[in-house]
Coordinates of C-alpha atoms and ligand atoms in Angstrom, one line a residue:
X1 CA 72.2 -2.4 74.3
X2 CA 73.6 -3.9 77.8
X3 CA 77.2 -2.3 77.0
X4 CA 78.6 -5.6 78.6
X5 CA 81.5 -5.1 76.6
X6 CA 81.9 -1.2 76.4
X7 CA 84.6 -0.3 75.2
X8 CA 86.2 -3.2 74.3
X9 CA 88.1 -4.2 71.0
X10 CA 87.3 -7.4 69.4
X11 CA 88.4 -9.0 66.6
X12 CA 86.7 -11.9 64.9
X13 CA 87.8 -13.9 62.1
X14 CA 85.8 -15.3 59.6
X15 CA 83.1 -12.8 60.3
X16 CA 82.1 -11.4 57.0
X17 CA 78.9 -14.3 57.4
X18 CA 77.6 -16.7 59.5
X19 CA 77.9 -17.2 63.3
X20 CA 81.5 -14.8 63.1
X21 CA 79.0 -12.4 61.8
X22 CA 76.3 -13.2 64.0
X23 CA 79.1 -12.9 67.1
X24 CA 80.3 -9.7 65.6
X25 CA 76.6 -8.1 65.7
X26 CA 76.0 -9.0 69.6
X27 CA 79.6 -8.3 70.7
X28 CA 78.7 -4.6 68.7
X29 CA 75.3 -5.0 70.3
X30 CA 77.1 -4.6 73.7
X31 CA 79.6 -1.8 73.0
X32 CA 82.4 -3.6 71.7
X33 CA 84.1 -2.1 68.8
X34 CA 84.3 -5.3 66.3
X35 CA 86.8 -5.9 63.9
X36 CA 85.3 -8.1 60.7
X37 CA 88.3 -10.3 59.3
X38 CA 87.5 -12.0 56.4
X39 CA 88.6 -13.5 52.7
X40 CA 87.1 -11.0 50.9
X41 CA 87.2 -7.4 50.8
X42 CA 83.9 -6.6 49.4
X43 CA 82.4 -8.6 52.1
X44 CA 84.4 -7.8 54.5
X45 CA 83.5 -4.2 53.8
X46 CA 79.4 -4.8 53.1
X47 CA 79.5 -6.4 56.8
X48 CA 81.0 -3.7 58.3
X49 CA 78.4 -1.3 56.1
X50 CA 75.9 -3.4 58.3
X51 CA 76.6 -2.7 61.5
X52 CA 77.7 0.7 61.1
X53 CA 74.2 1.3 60.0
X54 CA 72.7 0.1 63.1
X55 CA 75.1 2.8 64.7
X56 CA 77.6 0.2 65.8
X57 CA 81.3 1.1 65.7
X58 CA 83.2 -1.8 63.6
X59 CA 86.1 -1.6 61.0
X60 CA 87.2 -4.8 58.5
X61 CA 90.2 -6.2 57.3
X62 CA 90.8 -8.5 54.2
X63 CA 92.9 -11.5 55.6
X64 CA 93.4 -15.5 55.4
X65 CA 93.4 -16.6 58.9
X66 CA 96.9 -18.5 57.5
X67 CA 98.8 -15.8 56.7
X68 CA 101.3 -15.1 59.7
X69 CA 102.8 -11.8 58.1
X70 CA 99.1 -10.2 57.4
X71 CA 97.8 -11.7 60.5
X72 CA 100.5 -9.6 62.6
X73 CA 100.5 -6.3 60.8
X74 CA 96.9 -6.2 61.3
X75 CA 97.4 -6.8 65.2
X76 CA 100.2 -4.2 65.4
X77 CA 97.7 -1.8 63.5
X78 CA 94.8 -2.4 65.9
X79 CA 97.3 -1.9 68.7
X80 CA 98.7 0.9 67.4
X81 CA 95.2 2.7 67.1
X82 CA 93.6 1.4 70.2
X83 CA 96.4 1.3 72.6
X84 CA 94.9 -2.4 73.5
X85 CA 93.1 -5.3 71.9
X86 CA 90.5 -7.2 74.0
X87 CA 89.2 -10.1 72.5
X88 CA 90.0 -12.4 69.8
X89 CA 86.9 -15.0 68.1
X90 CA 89.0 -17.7 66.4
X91 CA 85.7 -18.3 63.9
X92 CA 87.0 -18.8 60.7
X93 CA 86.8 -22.5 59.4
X94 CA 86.0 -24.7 56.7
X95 CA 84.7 -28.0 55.9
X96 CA 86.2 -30.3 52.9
X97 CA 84.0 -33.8 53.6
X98 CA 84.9 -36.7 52.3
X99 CA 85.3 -40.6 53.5
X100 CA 89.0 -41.3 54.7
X101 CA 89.7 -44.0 51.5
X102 CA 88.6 -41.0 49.0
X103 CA 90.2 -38.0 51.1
X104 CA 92.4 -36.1 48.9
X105 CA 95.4 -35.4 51.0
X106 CA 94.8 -31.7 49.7
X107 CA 91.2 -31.6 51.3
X108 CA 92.9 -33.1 54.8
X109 CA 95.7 -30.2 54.4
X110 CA 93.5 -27.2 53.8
X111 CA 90.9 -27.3 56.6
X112 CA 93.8 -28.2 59.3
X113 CA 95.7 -25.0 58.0
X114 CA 92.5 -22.8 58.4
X115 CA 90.6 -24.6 61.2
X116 CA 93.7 -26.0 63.2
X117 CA 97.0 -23.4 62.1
X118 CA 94.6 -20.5 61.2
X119 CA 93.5 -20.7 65.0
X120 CA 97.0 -21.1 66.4
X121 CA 98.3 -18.0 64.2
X122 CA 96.1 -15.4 64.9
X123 CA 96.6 -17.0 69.0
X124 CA 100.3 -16.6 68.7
X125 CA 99.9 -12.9 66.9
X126 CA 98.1 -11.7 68.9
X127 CA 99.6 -13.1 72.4
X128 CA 102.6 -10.4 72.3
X129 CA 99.8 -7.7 73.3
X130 CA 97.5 -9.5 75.1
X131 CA 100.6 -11.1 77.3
X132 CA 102.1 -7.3 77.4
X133 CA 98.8 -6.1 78.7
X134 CA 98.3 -8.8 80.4
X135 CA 94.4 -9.0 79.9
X136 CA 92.3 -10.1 77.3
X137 CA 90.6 -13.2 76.2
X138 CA 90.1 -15.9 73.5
X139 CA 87.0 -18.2 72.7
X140 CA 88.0 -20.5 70.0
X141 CA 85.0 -22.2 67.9
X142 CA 85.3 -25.6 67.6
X143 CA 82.3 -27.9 67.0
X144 CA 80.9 -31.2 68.8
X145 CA 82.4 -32.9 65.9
X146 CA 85.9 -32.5 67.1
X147 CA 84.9 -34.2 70.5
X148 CA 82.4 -36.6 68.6
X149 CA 84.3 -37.7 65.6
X150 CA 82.3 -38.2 62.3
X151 CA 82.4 -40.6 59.0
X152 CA 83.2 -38.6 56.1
X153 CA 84.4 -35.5 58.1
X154 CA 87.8 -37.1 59.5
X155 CA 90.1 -33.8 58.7
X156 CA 86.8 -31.7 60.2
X157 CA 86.7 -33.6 63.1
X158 CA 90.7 -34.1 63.2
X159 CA 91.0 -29.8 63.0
X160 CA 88.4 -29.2 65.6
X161 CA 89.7 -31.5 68.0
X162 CA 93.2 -29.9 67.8
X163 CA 91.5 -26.7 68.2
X164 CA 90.3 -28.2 71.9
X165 CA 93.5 -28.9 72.9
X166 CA 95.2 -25.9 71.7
X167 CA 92.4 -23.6 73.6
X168 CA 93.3 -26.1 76.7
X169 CA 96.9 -25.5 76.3
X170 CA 96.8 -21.7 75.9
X171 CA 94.9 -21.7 78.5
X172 CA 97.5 -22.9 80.6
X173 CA 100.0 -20.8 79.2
X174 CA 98.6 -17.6 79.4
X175 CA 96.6 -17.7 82.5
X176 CA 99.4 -16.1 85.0
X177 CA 99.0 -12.9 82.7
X178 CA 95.2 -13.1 83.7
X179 CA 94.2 -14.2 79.9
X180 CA 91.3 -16.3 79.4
X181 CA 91.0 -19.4 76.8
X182 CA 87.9 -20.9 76.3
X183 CA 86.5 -23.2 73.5
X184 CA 82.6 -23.1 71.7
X185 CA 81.5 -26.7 70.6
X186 CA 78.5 -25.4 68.3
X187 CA 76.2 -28.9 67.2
X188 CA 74.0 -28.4 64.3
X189 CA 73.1 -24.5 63.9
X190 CA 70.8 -22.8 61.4
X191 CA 73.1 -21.2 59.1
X192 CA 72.6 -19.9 55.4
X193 CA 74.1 -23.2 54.1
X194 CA 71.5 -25.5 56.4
X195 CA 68.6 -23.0 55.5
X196 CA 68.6 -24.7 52.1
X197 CA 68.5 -28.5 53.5
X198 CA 65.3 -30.3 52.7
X199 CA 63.0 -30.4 55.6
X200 CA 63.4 -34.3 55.7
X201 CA 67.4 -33.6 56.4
X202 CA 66.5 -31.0 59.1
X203 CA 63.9 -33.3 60.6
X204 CA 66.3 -36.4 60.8
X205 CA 68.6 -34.3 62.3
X206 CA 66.5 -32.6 64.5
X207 CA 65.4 -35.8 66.0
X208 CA 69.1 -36.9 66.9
X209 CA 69.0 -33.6 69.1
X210 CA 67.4 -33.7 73.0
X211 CA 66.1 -30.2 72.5
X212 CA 64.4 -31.2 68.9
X213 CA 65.6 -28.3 67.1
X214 CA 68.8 -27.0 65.6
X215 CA 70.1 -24.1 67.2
X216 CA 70.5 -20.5 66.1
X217 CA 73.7 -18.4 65.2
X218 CA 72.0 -16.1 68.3
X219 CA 72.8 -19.4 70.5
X220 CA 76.4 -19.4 69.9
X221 CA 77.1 -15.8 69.7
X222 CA 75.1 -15.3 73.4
X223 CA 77.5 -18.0 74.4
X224 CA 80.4 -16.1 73.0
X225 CA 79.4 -13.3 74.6
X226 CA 79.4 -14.9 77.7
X227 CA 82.7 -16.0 77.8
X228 CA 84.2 -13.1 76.3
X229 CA 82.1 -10.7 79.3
X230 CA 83.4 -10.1 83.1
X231 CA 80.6 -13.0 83.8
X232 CA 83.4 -15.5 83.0
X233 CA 86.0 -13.7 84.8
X234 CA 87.0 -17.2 86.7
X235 CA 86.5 -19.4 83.5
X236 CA 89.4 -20.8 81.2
X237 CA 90.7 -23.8 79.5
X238 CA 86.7 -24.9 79.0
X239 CA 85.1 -26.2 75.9
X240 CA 81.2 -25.6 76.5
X241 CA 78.9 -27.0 73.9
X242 CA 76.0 -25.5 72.7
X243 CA 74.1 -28.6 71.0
X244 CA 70.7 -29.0 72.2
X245 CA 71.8 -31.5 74.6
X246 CA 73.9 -33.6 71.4
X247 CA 76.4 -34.6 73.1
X248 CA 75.2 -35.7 77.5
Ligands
LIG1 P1 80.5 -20.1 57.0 O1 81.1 -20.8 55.9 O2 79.1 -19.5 56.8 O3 81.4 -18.9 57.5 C1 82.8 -19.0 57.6 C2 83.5 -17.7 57.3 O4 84.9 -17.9 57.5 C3 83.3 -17.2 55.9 O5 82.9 -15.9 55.8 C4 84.6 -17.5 55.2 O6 84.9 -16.6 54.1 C5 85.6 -17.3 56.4 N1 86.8 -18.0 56.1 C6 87.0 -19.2 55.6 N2 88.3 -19.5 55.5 C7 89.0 -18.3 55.9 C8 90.4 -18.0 56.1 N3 91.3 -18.8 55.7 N4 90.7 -16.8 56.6 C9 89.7 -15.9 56.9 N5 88.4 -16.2 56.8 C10 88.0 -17.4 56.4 O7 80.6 -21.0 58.3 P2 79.7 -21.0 59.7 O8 78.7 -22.1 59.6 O9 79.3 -19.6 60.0 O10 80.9 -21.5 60.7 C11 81.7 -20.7 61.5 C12 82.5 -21.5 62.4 O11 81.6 -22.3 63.2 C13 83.4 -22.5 61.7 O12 84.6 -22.6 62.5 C14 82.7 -23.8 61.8 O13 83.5 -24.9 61.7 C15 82.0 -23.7 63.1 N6 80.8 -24.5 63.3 C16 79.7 -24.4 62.5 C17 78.6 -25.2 62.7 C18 77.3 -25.0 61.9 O14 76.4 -25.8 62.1 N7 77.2 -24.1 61.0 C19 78.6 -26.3 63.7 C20 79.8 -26.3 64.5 C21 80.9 -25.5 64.3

């Protein structure tokens, strides 16, 4: 443990799996105290069982990134325990892929709500404290696809790019309180779901990539971790990719 973020109180949503997990486990790694938002309680609750058994101090809350009322009691309780919320990981998103002519305008609908509004929710929950204490700091993930575009992932590509621009707009609006906004453009990273592509998939792939290898949930979250430490004290309204060279 470096304890580059002792003492500080993080929240990241979508974190029960996956790179929010994966950022919630270096962030604890560090000495933050993490807080594990996600869908579901039981995993919500076996994630947190997880790091508190490496000795890490983390709680978890049940939540849909969409749901304003939730979203703000849970920022009042966190304030109202800790006297201060640090950090917030705007992680949770999801994918529904289809080709624009076969999009179901439900599929379009539900991945901006979590990807796009989910984002700007927990951004405008939270800002009362962060604004009031005026510190704190938010690294949004989007993904090289919302700078990129991509057939068959037009409401992916649509959310994430909205997510750019909102991290480059609260940026703006925030800054004179000394709050930082930055944006993660992950490319193709080893997750559970990509573990179980056929190695012909993750070759082809692999090949479209500089660095000629996916990269790994620990990529992102060191990233995260940067932005979210004193290191990037002078750094907002950035989107830094972390794509093996993707996107030069
Ligand atoms: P994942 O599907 O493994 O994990 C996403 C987590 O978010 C899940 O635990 C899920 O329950 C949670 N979640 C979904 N909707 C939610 C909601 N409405 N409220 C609260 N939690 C919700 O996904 P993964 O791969 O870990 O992705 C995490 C983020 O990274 C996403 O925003 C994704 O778009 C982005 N990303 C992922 C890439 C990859 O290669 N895996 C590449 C670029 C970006």
């Amino acid at each position: 443990m470096q304890n580059r973020l002792e003492k500080m109180i993080a929240v990241i949503t979508g974190s029960a799996r996956g790179i929010g997990y994966g950022i919630a486990e270096r962030f604890a790694e560090e000495g933050s105290t993490v807080i594990i938002l996600d869908l579901n309680q039981e995993q919500v609750d076996e994630a947190v069982s997880r790091l508190t058994a490496h000795g890490y101090s983390a709680e978890g809350y049940a939540a849909n990134v969409t749901d304003s009322e939730r979203i703000g009691e849970i920022f009042k309780e966190l304030d109202a325990k800790y006297g201060k919320i640090d950090i917030l990981v705007n992680n949770a998103g999801i994918t529904k892929d289809n080709l624009i002519m076969r999009m179901k305008e439900s599929d379009w609908d539900a991945v901006i709500n979590v990807n796009l509004k989910g984002t700007f929710i927990c951004t405008q929950k939270i800002s009362r404290y962060l604004l009031k204490q005026k510190s704190g700091c938010l690294v949004n993930i989007a993904s090289v696809i919302g700078i990129m575009g991509n057939a068959g992932q037009a409401n992916y590509a649509a959310s994430k790019g909205g997510v750019i621009s909102l991290t480059k707009s609260s940026a703006k609006e925030f800054a004179s309180r000394g709050i930082r906004v930055n944006a993660v453009a992950p490319g193709f990273i080893e997750t559970e779901m990509t573990q179980n592509l056929p190695e012909e998939v993750v070759k082809s792939y692999s090949a479209a990539i500089p660095l000629q290898k996916m990269g790994s949930i620990r990529n992102v979250a060191d990233l995260c971790l940067f932005l979210a430490s004193k290191e990037a004290e002078y750094i907002t309204g950035q989107v830094i990719n972390v794509d093996g060279g993707l996107i030069i």
